[in-house]
């Protein structure tokens, strides 16, 4: 059996990649994908813990995360389409209206 | 003992009246306000009489003090101050005077205040005063007494400033309140000292502790617990009872409506100081110094205020200075250990001084608000009832034989004269001189107001007698002013002094006079005759100056200009206080407290914090770039920081490893 640490290290690497990509990429779709990557890194950690402890809690949590991620993808893609239409661009640098 | 067991009902009734009138009276017609105010005080008087009857029938023969604890108020460690009321012979006198005279003055006020605005407010305050005064005299410990003490001060403040739109009235109210604070400060320190020494402030426990403590009697010049505690309590008394040097508020207090002057500033509240001294007599008796100070201050005040009274022209001010002077007499009596004589004078004074004020109010009412005696004269035929009742009161205060004041004043002078040592004779001499001055200024008031030529314009002033609601109380008080002193009458014929005997369970045996019975008796007669001759001299002087030779007083004032102006300006005491206390305080408040402490320190701190927050915010706001990814960076940094803190023990060796690696390299 594969030791739990391996899963966790993989999960950490994936999460780190996602976080770095989120911060440094400019394309909204890439950023969106990096968010999915982070979510799945977490899912992996959950499943790994679930297997290690022999309880189902982690797996149930993963299902929740998948559902939320699906919903998020639906809403997020809608936002992305609107942004792209309004700005003629997918560059997040130009979506800075959060500033006062 | 239905009422005595529910003693709380006596003070509670006026409080209810005050609450009802104060809350709902605004829209009520005067009649309903009257019913509530008079009903509550009248019932309170009836209850007081019944309680006194029960006390005298059931409790007094046992030689006990009636005392009952109603509920706990402050309990902290071994300290307890409860709502405890007590009744002993001293309380009996005070309760009857307060409720009786108070009720009469309430009746009078319905006539006097009938046309004034704020009718309900006036009666609400007046009832509130009755409540606090009754708490003061019924209290069984110093703390509850102090509640009443402060409460009557509050009521006094409210009523002096009753016409609050007039600046002089609101100023006078503030003056009374602030001057009393100085005295109260001493009173509280006195209480603290007593508590520290005896661990209780309950009268019966405290006085029992004093008796059993075996602490020595403190001779002249020894400043032990008794002396200091007594002097501090007396400091409170000088404030409340308007003695030197804190008397200045009382003459100004005449800004209030006249019934207030009669009730609060003549008959009841200002005698609270005398009551406290009498109540604490055990402390005072243990200290020679305290007694001498009380006697000297009382005597000096009596004489000092009487001299000012000689030349005042405002009818109420004359009476105000007369009150200060008579209160001095009471303290003089207490100071020579004659507490029952002091309380006796307190009672007779309550009758005749309340009467004088009410009659003066009737005169003012008749004159349509005029208070200056120079614009009166010849009123005796127009307002007959007022004239005769006021004459009775004047005879009583001057010490005409068989009137109330004669007996009480005589007792005080007798006790001064027989006081051991040469000091007693000096006190007696000043007391006698004050009696002369009293008789002079009182008859001066009568002659200027009621006799001689008419000095007002009949077309402008329509002189009219007051309604019976005002005259009724005058007549009752006049009767009391005549017969109120007759408790002491048998003493002149070798019989007992009923008043002193009645109070003897409180004050115990009077100090032995050191004279044989017969010698004391003949001395009493001699002194009484001397006092009467003195009073007559005062009367004749006033008669000669103000009736026979109407131009004389002015000539006399001119030839003695220095003395006259000094007296007329009340020895410039107000100006002195203003220069010595008020102005430095105002300067300190303005230049130090306001401009330095308030503006610089307090406002500076607050403003500094605000400026600091603003400038920090100004710097930090640049982190809000509006760029979502930069926020994400902060989230990541924060998450890393939290992980670092949580796992710091696990992470540290890694740092150590890194450092070693770099060093070895």
XYZ file of C-alpha atoms in Angstrom:
765
model
C 0.000 0.000 0.000
C 1.194 3.467 -0.764
C 2.045 5.359 2.443
C -0.184 8.316 3.251
C 2.745 10.750 3.212
C 3.167 10.258 -0.495
C -0.379 11.295 -1.168
C 0.019 14.286 1.120
C 3.238 15.404 -0.515
C 1.595 15.102 -3.947
C -1.386 17.034 -2.626
C 0.901 19.769 -1.256
C 2.781 20.015 -4.572
C -0.464 20.274 -6.529
C -1.817 22.871 -4.115
C 1.405 24.885 -4.339
C 1.295 24.764 -8.119
C -2.294 25.932 -8.068
C -1.515 28.795 -5.660
C 1.501 29.952 -7.637
C -0.405 29.766 -10.908
C -3.296 31.666 -9.364
C -0.999 34.507 -8.357
C 1.199 34.729 -11.411
C -1.002 33.929 -14.402
C -3.028 36.714 -16.025
C -5.497 34.828 -18.064
C -8.751 34.415 -16.195
C -9.351 30.936 -17.532
C -5.924 29.796 -16.389
C -6.588 31.289 -12.967
C -9.871 29.473 -12.888
C -8.176 26.244 -13.699
C -5.611 26.815 -10.956
C -8.448 27.177 -8.490
C -9.786 23.813 -9.617
C -6.325 22.417 -9.193
C -6.158 23.605 -5.587
C -9.578 22.177 -4.862
C -8.583 18.828 -6.208
C -5.328 18.919 -4.259
C -7.404 19.286 -1.154
C -9.712 16.492 -2.314
C -6.724 14.261 -2.665
C -5.605 15.053 0.881
C -9.105 14.284 2.161
C -9.283 10.975 0.425
C -5.833 10.085 1.645
C -6.738 10.825 5.235
C -10.000 8.936 4.803
C -8.141 5.910 3.685
C -5.557 6.200 6.443
C -8.104 6.553 9.228
C -10.605 4.101 7.797
C -13.484 6.537 8.157
C -15.770 7.838 5.431
C -15.958 11.468 6.552
C -13.218 12.607 4.210
C -14.829 10.991 1.203
C -18.162 12.621 1.941
C -16.379 15.930 2.201
C -14.820 15.336 -1.187
C -18.263 14.873 -2.700
C -19.307 18.182 -1.218
C -16.239 19.866 -2.640
C -16.940 18.424 -6.082
C -20.507 19.694 -5.981
C -19.395 23.153 -4.886
C -16.690 23.150 -7.542
C -19.261 22.285 -10.209
C -21.518 25.102 -9.077
C -18.574 27.441 -8.957
C -17.556 26.440 -12.470
C -21.020 27.217 -13.740
C -21.172 30.657 -12.123
C -17.495 31.392 -12.726
C -17.632 30.618 -16.407
C -20.672 32.835 -16.754
C -18.745 35.679 -15.109
C -15.780 35.027 -17.357
C -17.931 35.232 -20.483
C -19.438 38.527 -19.306
C -16.050 39.951 -18.448
C -14.693 38.924 -21.803
C -17.616 40.561 -23.585
C -17.365 43.792 -21.617
C -13.625 44.208 -21.813
C -12.750 42.375 -24.943
C -9.968 40.775 -22.941
C -9.286 37.942 -20.543
C -6.518 39.811 -18.723
C -7.264 40.139 -14.977
C -5.028 43.181 -14.681
C -7.798 45.102 -16.365
C -10.474 43.932 -13.957
C -9.441 46.150 -11.057
C -12.673 47.900 -10.196
C -12.492 46.504 -6.654
C -10.327 49.476 -5.812
C -12.077 52.427 -4.267
C -48.286 49.408 67.625
C -49.713 49.622 64.111
C -47.888 52.750 62.947
C -44.723 52.514 64.989
C -43.998 49.092 63.497
C -44.421 50.609 60.069
C -42.450 53.743 60.665
C -41.433 53.848 57.006
C -44.912 55.039 56.159
C -44.203 58.504 57.603
C -41.470 59.433 55.105
C -42.971 57.363 52.299
C -46.240 59.318 52.091
C -44.609 62.616 51.066
C -42.416 60.715 48.598
C -45.537 59.276 46.995
C -47.037 62.755 46.863
C -43.889 64.093 45.229
C -43.862 61.284 42.670
C -47.538 61.599 41.796
C -47.481 65.360 41.475
C -44.138 65.392 39.718
C -45.139 62.776 37.147
C -48.763 63.608 36.464
C -49.318 67.074 37.922
C -48.463 69.055 34.803
C -51.913 68.743 33.289
C -53.891 68.705 36.520
C -55.776 71.686 37.874
C -54.451 73.179 41.112
C -57.143 71.516 43.178
C -55.978 67.982 42.458
C -52.347 68.950 43.017
C -53.425 70.444 46.362
C -55.257 67.311 47.351
C -52.275 65.105 46.634
C -49.718 67.383 48.283
C -51.765 68.286 51.344
C -53.191 64.777 51.653
C -49.779 63.133 51.715
C -48.234 65.573 54.199
C -51.381 65.704 56.308
C -51.555 61.918 56.505
C -47.866 61.850 57.282
C -48.485 64.268 60.159
C -51.343 62.138 61.460
C -49.170 59.028 61.248
C -46.366 60.855 63.025
C -48.689 61.885 65.837
C -49.984 58.344 66.166
C -46.458 56.919 66.083
C -45.402 59.374 68.779
C -48.411 58.420 70.890
C -47.545 54.752 70.560
C -43.916 55.481 71.362
C -44.766 57.424 74.489
C -47.315 54.879 75.661
C -45.485 51.651 74.955
C -41.781 52.225 74.427
C -40.774 55.296 76.407
C -41.646 53.850 79.842
C -39.192 51.015 79.241
C -36.420 53.541 78.722
C -35.605 52.014 75.351
C -35.139 53.498 71.929
C -37.565 52.182 69.351
C -35.578 50.847 66.454
C -36.500 48.749 63.463
C -34.578 47.437 60.481
C -36.639 47.498 57.316
C -34.198 46.337 54.677
C -30.489 46.104 53.958
C -29.074 48.796 51.811
C -25.295 48.460 51.799
C -23.703 45.300 53.120
C -19.975 44.918 52.588
C -17.852 42.754 54.855
C -18.615 43.696 58.412
C -20.132 47.003 57.334
C -23.877 47.285 57.234
C -25.985 50.302 56.451
C -29.638 49.480 56.301
C -32.859 51.351 55.914
C -33.218 51.401 59.679
C -35.477 53.879 61.382
C -35.529 54.737 65.019
C -37.582 56.811 67.360
C -36.481 58.294 70.614
C -37.419 61.481 72.440
C -35.231 63.655 70.232
C -36.796 62.167 67.101
C -40.242 62.785 68.547
C -39.576 66.522 68.773
C -38.055 66.676 65.309
C -40.707 64.565 63.587
C -43.549 66.563 65.075
C -41.920 69.876 64.170
C -41.134 68.755 60.640
C -44.500 67.235 59.810
C -46.563 69.775 61.776
C -44.901 72.960 60.596
C -44.436 71.379 57.184
C -48.135 70.684 56.876
C -49.052 74.243 57.905
C -46.651 75.633 55.339
C -48.146 73.374 52.681
C -51.556 74.865 53.434
C -50.114 78.356 53.288
C -48.428 77.606 49.972
C -51.724 76.742 48.305
C -52.701 80.368 48.831
C -49.318 81.934 48.242
C -48.451 80.047 45.080
C -51.971 80.042 43.632
C -51.099 82.403 40.814
C -47.591 81.162 40.105
C -46.542 78.978 37.221
C -45.105 75.552 37.936
C -47.606 74.942 40.723
C -47.302 71.147 40.548
C -43.521 71.380 40.397
C -43.442 73.467 43.549
C -45.500 70.998 45.530
C -43.622 68.050 44.139
C -40.339 69.567 45.359
C -41.876 70.530 48.680
C -43.082 66.974 49.259
C -39.723 65.617 48.201
C -38.159 67.851 50.814
C -40.506 66.478 53.463
C -39.490 62.940 52.520
C -35.783 63.588 52.845
C -36.164 65.613 56.025
C -38.128 62.790 57.623
C -35.508 60.272 56.520
C -32.909 62.540 58.111
C -34.603 62.715 61.485
C -35.821 59.105 61.582
C -32.591 57.505 60.391
C -30.949 55.069 62.769
C -27.476 55.324 61.301
C -25.206 58.016 59.948
C -25.328 56.700 56.391
C -29.093 56.905 56.106
C -29.001 60.240 57.897
C -26.571 61.400 55.247
C -29.032 60.334 52.540
C -31.622 62.626 54.065
C -28.961 65.268 54.626
C -28.015 65.339 50.944
C -31.613 64.978 49.867
C -32.785 68.056 51.727
C -29.844 69.873 50.143
C -31.119 68.800 46.743
C -34.673 69.889 47.531
C -33.331 73.174 48.855
C -31.378 73.684 45.640
C -34.414 72.954 43.502
C -36.635 75.296 45.491
C -34.182 78.188 45.783
C -33.829 78.038 42.036
C -37.580 77.620 41.594
C -37.777 80.772 39.493
C -34.948 79.424 37.387
C -35.423 81.964 34.641
C -34.121 84.607 37.033
C -30.350 84.393 37.039
C -30.010 85.523 40.642
C -32.264 82.657 41.723
C -30.398 79.935 39.866
C -27.092 81.416 41.073
C -28.347 81.380 44.646
C -29.369 77.744 44.242
C -25.922 76.818 42.989
C -24.281 78.789 45.773
C -26.295 76.968 48.409
C -25.450 73.613 46.878
C -21.742 74.275 46.498
C -21.235 75.826 49.920
C -23.011 72.837 51.432
C -20.668 70.502 49.554
C -17.771 71.931 51.562
C -19.520 71.082 54.793
C -20.602 67.661 53.529
C -17.007 66.862 52.731
C -16.204 67.260 56.420
C -19.287 65.302 57.400
C -18.240 62.346 55.264
C -14.683 62.406 56.580
C -16.163 62.401 60.075
C -18.235 59.339 59.224
C -15.200 57.561 57.798
C -13.201 58.286 60.917
C -15.989 57.001 63.138
C -16.280 53.851 61.072
C -12.539 53.285 61.172
C -12.457 53.643 64.924
C -15.649 51.909 65.976
C -16.438 49.721 62.912
C -20.073 50.767 62.832
C -22.121 53.789 61.903
C -25.301 52.640 63.544
C -26.318 55.073 66.272
C -27.089 52.580 69.013
C -24.076 50.358 68.287
C -21.762 53.315 67.814
C -22.759 55.070 71.008
C -22.642 51.807 72.941
C -19.141 51.277 71.555
C -18.170 54.796 72.599
C -19.404 54.176 76.113
C -17.714 50.813 76.478
C -14.495 51.711 74.685
C -13.070 53.415 77.749
C -11.404 55.998 75.535
C -10.467 58.960 77.701
C -12.211 62.292 77.717
C -10.155 64.621 75.561
C -9.136 67.824 77.267
C -8.709 71.204 75.621
C -6.092 71.071 72.890
C -6.003 67.276 72.660
C -6.811 66.173 69.134
C -7.921 62.582 69.510
C -10.588 60.649 67.648
C -13.483 62.321 69.438
C -12.234 65.829 68.810
C -11.478 65.289 65.148
C -14.654 63.329 64.434
C -16.771 65.914 66.263
C -15.138 68.819 64.493
C -15.607 67.147 61.103
C -19.276 66.477 61.829
C -19.594 70.041 63.026
C -18.081 71.199 59.742
C -21.025 69.549 58.019
C -23.332 71.241 60.491
C -21.863 74.683 59.781
C -22.658 74.178 56.119
C -26.194 72.942 56.557
C -27.065 75.232 59.447
C -25.419 78.314 57.982
C -22.810 79.037 60.634
C -19.567 80.935 60.264
C -17.781 80.605 57.935
C -20.225 78.793 55.631
C -23.332 80.876 56.342
C -23.144 82.879 53.095
C -25.623 80.785 51.175
C -28.587 81.303 53.503
C -29.261 85.013 52.884
C -29.073 84.377 49.135
C -31.438 81.455 49.524
C -34.189 84.031 50.021
C -34.475 84.070 46.237
C -36.789 81.103 46.592
C -40.534 81.489 47.181
C -41.345 82.641 50.725
C -42.952 79.388 51.943
C -39.685 77.693 51.042
C -37.755 80.188 53.122
C -40.120 79.455 55.986
C -40.029 75.672 55.746
C -36.518 74.886 54.596
C -34.435 77.909 55.437
C -35.918 78.684 58.817
C -37.863 75.906 60.468
C -36.487 72.556 59.434
C -33.554 71.966 57.112
C -31.185 74.516 58.586
C -31.751 73.014 62.004
C -30.457 69.661 60.743
C -26.966 70.688 61.824
C -28.165 71.282 65.371
C -29.930 67.944 65.247
C -26.755 66.155 64.154
C -24.728 67.787 66.905
C -27.384 66.853 69.447
C -27.625 63.323 68.047
C -23.837 62.942 68.308
C -23.710 64.569 71.732
C -21.796 61.641 73.147
C -18.889 62.378 70.827
C -18.954 66.097 71.503
C -19.177 65.632 75.244
C -15.994 63.596 75.127
C -14.032 66.457 73.647
C -13.475 69.766 75.372
C -12.079 71.322 72.215
C -15.059 70.393 70.058
C -17.514 71.811 72.568
C -15.591 75.063 72.874
C -15.396 75.377 69.084
C -19.133 74.760 68.758
C -19.933 77.308 71.447
C -17.586 79.958 70.087
C -18.712 79.525 66.474
C -22.341 79.575 67.559
C -21.865 82.651 69.680
C -19.836 84.483 67.031
C -22.388 83.656 64.355
C -25.276 84.760 66.539
C -23.677 88.134 67.168
C -22.216 88.605 63.696
C -25.438 87.846 61.836
C -27.476 89.996 64.227
C -25.304 93.037 63.475
C -25.831 92.550 59.739
C -29.556 92.197 60.348
C -29.628 95.675 61.887
C -29.322 97.545 58.615
C -30.776 95.297 55.916
C -33.756 96.761 54.100
C -35.154 93.669 52.391
C -37.733 92.182 54.741
C -36.742 88.605 53.960
C -33.030 89.301 54.313
C -33.537 90.659 57.814
C -35.290 87.425 58.665
C -32.571 85.388 56.969
C -29.842 86.983 59.066
C -32.055 86.588 62.075
C -32.276 82.864 61.287
C -28.501 82.580 61.046
C -28.263 84.388 64.366
C -30.827 82.152 66.097
C -29.132 79.022 64.755
C -26.007 80.398 66.365
C -27.911 80.434 69.654
C -28.755 76.771 69.246
C -25.119 75.866 68.666
C -24.143 78.064 71.561
C -26.435 75.982 73.738
C -25.006 72.721 72.389
C -21.497 74.033 72.903
C -21.993 74.485 76.620
C -23.471 71.007 76.860
C -27.073 72.197 77.146
C -28.335 70.051 74.277
C -31.927 69.997 75.439
C -31.929 73.814 75.608
C -30.618 73.864 72.032
C -33.358 71.508 70.857
C -35.927 73.518 72.815
C -34.857 76.665 71.015
C -34.885 74.712 67.746
C -38.540 73.904 68.337
C -39.718 77.336 69.446
C -37.644 78.912 66.686
C -39.356 76.638 64.162
C -42.684 78.060 65.294
C -41.923 81.741 65.446
C -39.472 81.943 62.568
C -41.799 80.009 60.257
C -44.495 82.420 61.361
C -42.281 85.445 60.691
C -41.468 84.239 57.210
C -45.042 83.343 56.398
C -46.241 86.696 57.707
C -43.548 88.413 55.678
C -44.811 86.412 52.703
C -48.285 87.682 53.450
C -46.951 91.257 53.535
C -45.169 90.719 50.224
C -48.343 89.228 48.816
C -50.315 92.231 50.042
C -47.807 94.646 48.544
C -47.853 92.850 45.210
C -44.291 91.567 45.373
C -42.540 94.463 47.109
C -39.850 93.272 49.551
C -38.093 96.520 50.420
C -39.215 97.815 53.814
C -38.373 101.362 52.784
C -41.354 101.197 50.443
C -43.807 99.965 53.046
C -45.052 101.540 56.258
C -48.435 102.011 57.881
C -49.694 98.579 56.902
C -50.979 97.622 60.345
C -54.540 98.789 59.737
C -54.833 97.302 56.293
C -53.656 93.774 56.966
C -54.701 93.238 60.557
C -54.359 89.463 60.882
C -50.900 89.504 59.359
C -49.916 92.372 61.630
C -51.045 90.750 64.851
C -49.582 87.342 64.076
C -46.299 88.884 63.051
C -46.262 90.937 66.226
C -46.709 87.764 68.247
C -43.772 86.172 66.448
C -41.666 89.286 67.005
C -42.445 89.244 70.695
C -41.565 85.573 70.777
C -38.205 85.972 69.062
C -37.348 89.046 71.115
C -37.937 87.125 74.304
C -40.960 88.901 75.712
C -42.043 87.121 78.901
C -44.351 84.129 78.514
C -43.812 83.911 74.759
C -42.090 80.794 73.424
C -38.740 82.384 72.635
C -38.458 83.771 76.132
C -38.165 80.356 77.737
C -35.824 78.790 75.240
C -33.526 81.791 74.996
C -33.543 82.159 78.736
C -32.514 78.577 79.196
C -29.609 79.034 76.793
C -28.418 82.202 78.500
C -28.745 80.552 81.901
C -26.692 77.583 80.770
C -24.039 79.914 79.353
C -23.841 81.887 82.538
C -23.457 78.830 84.713
C -20.896 77.232 82.398
C -17.756 76.615 84.410
C -14.842 78.976 83.859
C -14.746 82.582 82.782
C -15.520 81.614 79.149
C -19.142 81.101 80.065
C -19.542 84.702 81.142
C -18.134 85.982 77.866
C -20.520 83.732 75.948
C -23.330 84.978 78.151
C -22.397 88.610 77.494
C -22.418 88.098 73.752
C -25.619 86.124 73.967
C -27.263 88.945 75.861
C -25.929 91.530 73.425
C -27.346 89.469 70.573
C -30.700 89.387 72.351
C -30.588 93.192 72.456
C -29.776 93.385 68.752
C -32.459 90.804 67.944
C -35.118 92.772 69.718
C -33.940 95.955 67.993
C -33.904 94.678 64.422
C -37.160 92.787 64.813
C -39.025 95.817 66.089
C -37.310 97.899 63.443
C -38.844 95.510 60.917
C -42.273 95.808 62.534
C -42.146 99.607 62.719
C -40.834 100.053 59.199
C -43.391 97.683 57.752
C -46.541 98.269 59.734
C -46.230 101.647 61.427
C -45.251 105.155 60.562
C -46.022 106.927 57.352
C -47.161 105.144 54.271
C -44.203 105.120 51.849
C -45.761 103.521 48.792
C -47.957 104.822 46.057
C -51.549 103.789 46.731
C -52.409 104.061 43.065
C -49.886 101.439 42.100
C -50.104 99.106 45.063
C -53.449 97.705 45.989
C -52.923 96.491 49.545
C -55.141 93.536 50.363
C -55.280 90.960 53.110
C -54.286 87.435 52.105
C -56.825 84.614 51.731
C -57.626 82.396 54.719
C -55.568 79.544 53.362
C -52.607 81.786 54.203
C -53.944 83.382 57.360
C -55.017 80.094 58.948
C -51.474 78.745 59.290
C -50.391 82.162 60.582
C -52.917 81.983 63.384
C -52.014 78.391 64.294
C -48.328 79.241 64.364
C -49.046 82.362 66.414
C -50.778 80.212 69.014
C -47.792 77.854 69.023
C -45.424 80.814 69.319
C -47.206 81.849 72.470
C -47.730 78.487 74.141
C -44.917 76.465 72.590
C -42.555 77.399 75.372
C -44.782 76.636 78.290
C -43.214 73.232 78.798
C -40.580 75.130 80.710
C -42.966 77.383 82.593
C -43.178 75.317 85.806
C -39.399 75.480 86.093
C -39.706 79.130 87.015
C -41.777 78.270 90.009
C -39.556 75.502 91.267
C -41.272 72.806 89.254
C -39.756 70.482 86.689
C -38.747 71.557 83.211
C -40.977 69.222 81.223
C -39.098 69.628 77.992
C -35.675 68.873 79.465
C -37.174 65.970 81.425
C -38.741 64.583 78.297
C -35.418 64.649 76.476
C -33.381 63.415 79.421
C -33.355 59.747 78.232
C -31.462 60.965 75.158
C -29.112 63.446 76.722
C -28.932 61.817 80.168
C -28.263 63.951 83.172
C -27.265 67.519 82.537
C -23.915 68.489 83.919
C -24.284 69.572 87.524
C -24.504 73.302 87.720
C -22.480 73.564 90.885
C -25.051 75.725 92.551
C -27.546 74.853 95.200
C -31.140 74.448 94.101
C -32.250 77.718 95.653
C -29.285 79.694 94.357
C -29.820 78.360 90.852
C -33.458 79.282 91.104
C -32.856 82.858 92.161
C -30.119 83.181 89.550
C -32.570 82.042 86.896
C -35.000 84.762 87.919
C -32.259 87.379 87.947
C -31.041 86.386 84.508
C -34.584 86.310 83.161
C -35.172 89.850 84.412
C -31.876 90.992 82.900
C -32.869 89.406 79.571
C -36.261 91.070 79.603
C -34.733 94.447 80.420
C -32.290 93.988 77.555
C -35.028 93.077 75.119
C -37.061 96.060 76.248
C -34.050 98.285 75.647
C -33.861 96.996 72.104
C -37.550 97.610 71.655
C -37.305 101.164 73.008
C -34.326 101.970 70.805
C -36.219 100.789 67.738
C -39.322 102.615 68.892
C -37.419 105.868 69.390
C -35.417 105.644 66.175
C -38.087 104.460 63.790
C -41.307 105.887 65.164
C -40.482 108.957 67.206
C -37.598 110.318 65.174
C -38.050 108.989 61.647
C -35.146 111.089 60.369
C -32.748 109.866 63.026
C -31.688 106.544 61.469
C -30.404 108.303 58.377
C -28.477 110.836 60.427
C -27.054 108.038 62.479
C -26.094 106.147 59.338
C -24.321 109.258 58.058
C -22.426 109.953 61.236
C -21.360 106.307 61.525
C -20.826 105.912 57.812
C -17.924 103.448 58.073
C -19.767 101.024 60.318
C -23.019 101.461 58.455
C -21.642 100.669 55.018
C -19.671 97.742 56.384
C -22.807 96.296 57.927
C -24.933 97.144 54.927
C -22.486 95.281 52.716
C -22.482 92.346 55.150
C -18.854 92.884 56.190
C -17.892 92.319 52.552
C -17.747 88.586 53.246
C -19.146 87.704 49.838
C -16.552 89.928 48.207
C -13.837 88.386 50.375
C -14.878 84.852 49.427
C -15.101 85.900 45.838
C -11.550 87.255 45.898
C -10.046 84.503 48.040
C -11.840 81.425 46.761
C -14.049 81.960 43.757
C -11.736 83.955 41.545
C -8.630 81.813 42.099
C -10.782 78.765 41.392
C -12.167 80.297 38.231
C -8.654 81.292 37.184
C -7.361 77.798 37.885
C -10.248 76.222 36.004
C -9.834 78.488 33.039
C -6.077 78.637 32.677
C -4.995 75.274 33.972
C -7.890 72.866 33.900
C -9.478 74.143 30.717
C -6.608 75.389 28.599
C -3.954 72.896 29.708
C -5.577 69.781 31.106
C -8.691 69.702 28.977
C -7.483 71.140 25.700
C -3.910 69.915 25.742
C -3.981 66.682 27.680
C -7.448 65.208 27.244
C -8.434 66.605 23.864
C -4.819 66.234 22.736
C -4.800 62.544 23.557
C -8.091 61.889 21.840
C -7.205 63.933 18.775
C -3.749 62.368 18.672
C -5.229 58.884 18.579
C -7.572 59.940 15.781
C -4.732 61.511 13.779
C -2.612 58.429 14.336
C -5.373 56.176 13.056
C -5.852 58.408 10.035
C -2.175 58.440 9.071
C -1.783 54.691 9.566
C -4.835 54.190 7.399
C -3.410 56.535 4.794
C -0.289 54.392 4.563
C -2.028 51.048 4.655
C -4.712 51.913 2.134
C -2.186 51.472 -0.702
C -2.288 47.745 -0.118
C -5.813 47.765 -1.488
C -4.872 47.769 -5.135
C -8.101 46.426 -6.542
C -6.173 43.661 -8.165
C -7.701 40.327 -7.131
C -4.430 38.490 -7.474
C -2.629 40.701 -5.007
C -5.330 39.885 -2.484
C -4.716 36.247 -3.186
C -1.061 36.799 -2.366
C -2.073 38.181 1.029
C -4.308 35.179 1.624
C -1.444 32.851 0.857
C 0.975 34.832 3.003
C -1.521 34.784 5.848
C -2.083 31.043 5.504
C 1.651 30.447 5.502
C 2.070 32.624 8.545
C -0.580 30.679 10.435
C 1.013 27.388 9.458
C 4.395 28.713 10.539
C 3.037 29.731 13.929
C 1.192 26.458 14.458
C 4.114 24.273 13.505
C 6.916 26.490 14.740
C 8.504 23.756 16.940
C 8.590 21.395 13.933
C 9.906 24.023 11.558
C 12.672 25.433 13.730
C 15.090 22.489 13.294
C 14.779 22.944 9.549
C 15.974 26.526 9.896
C 18.825 25.282 12.060
C 19.708 22.810 9.351
C 19.622 25.490 6.668
C 21.878 27.766 8.743
C 24.367 24.969 9.410
C 24.410 24.092 5.748
C 25.208 27.662 4.752
C 27.848 27.989 7.483
C 29.645 24.769 6.562
C 29.582 25.828 2.985
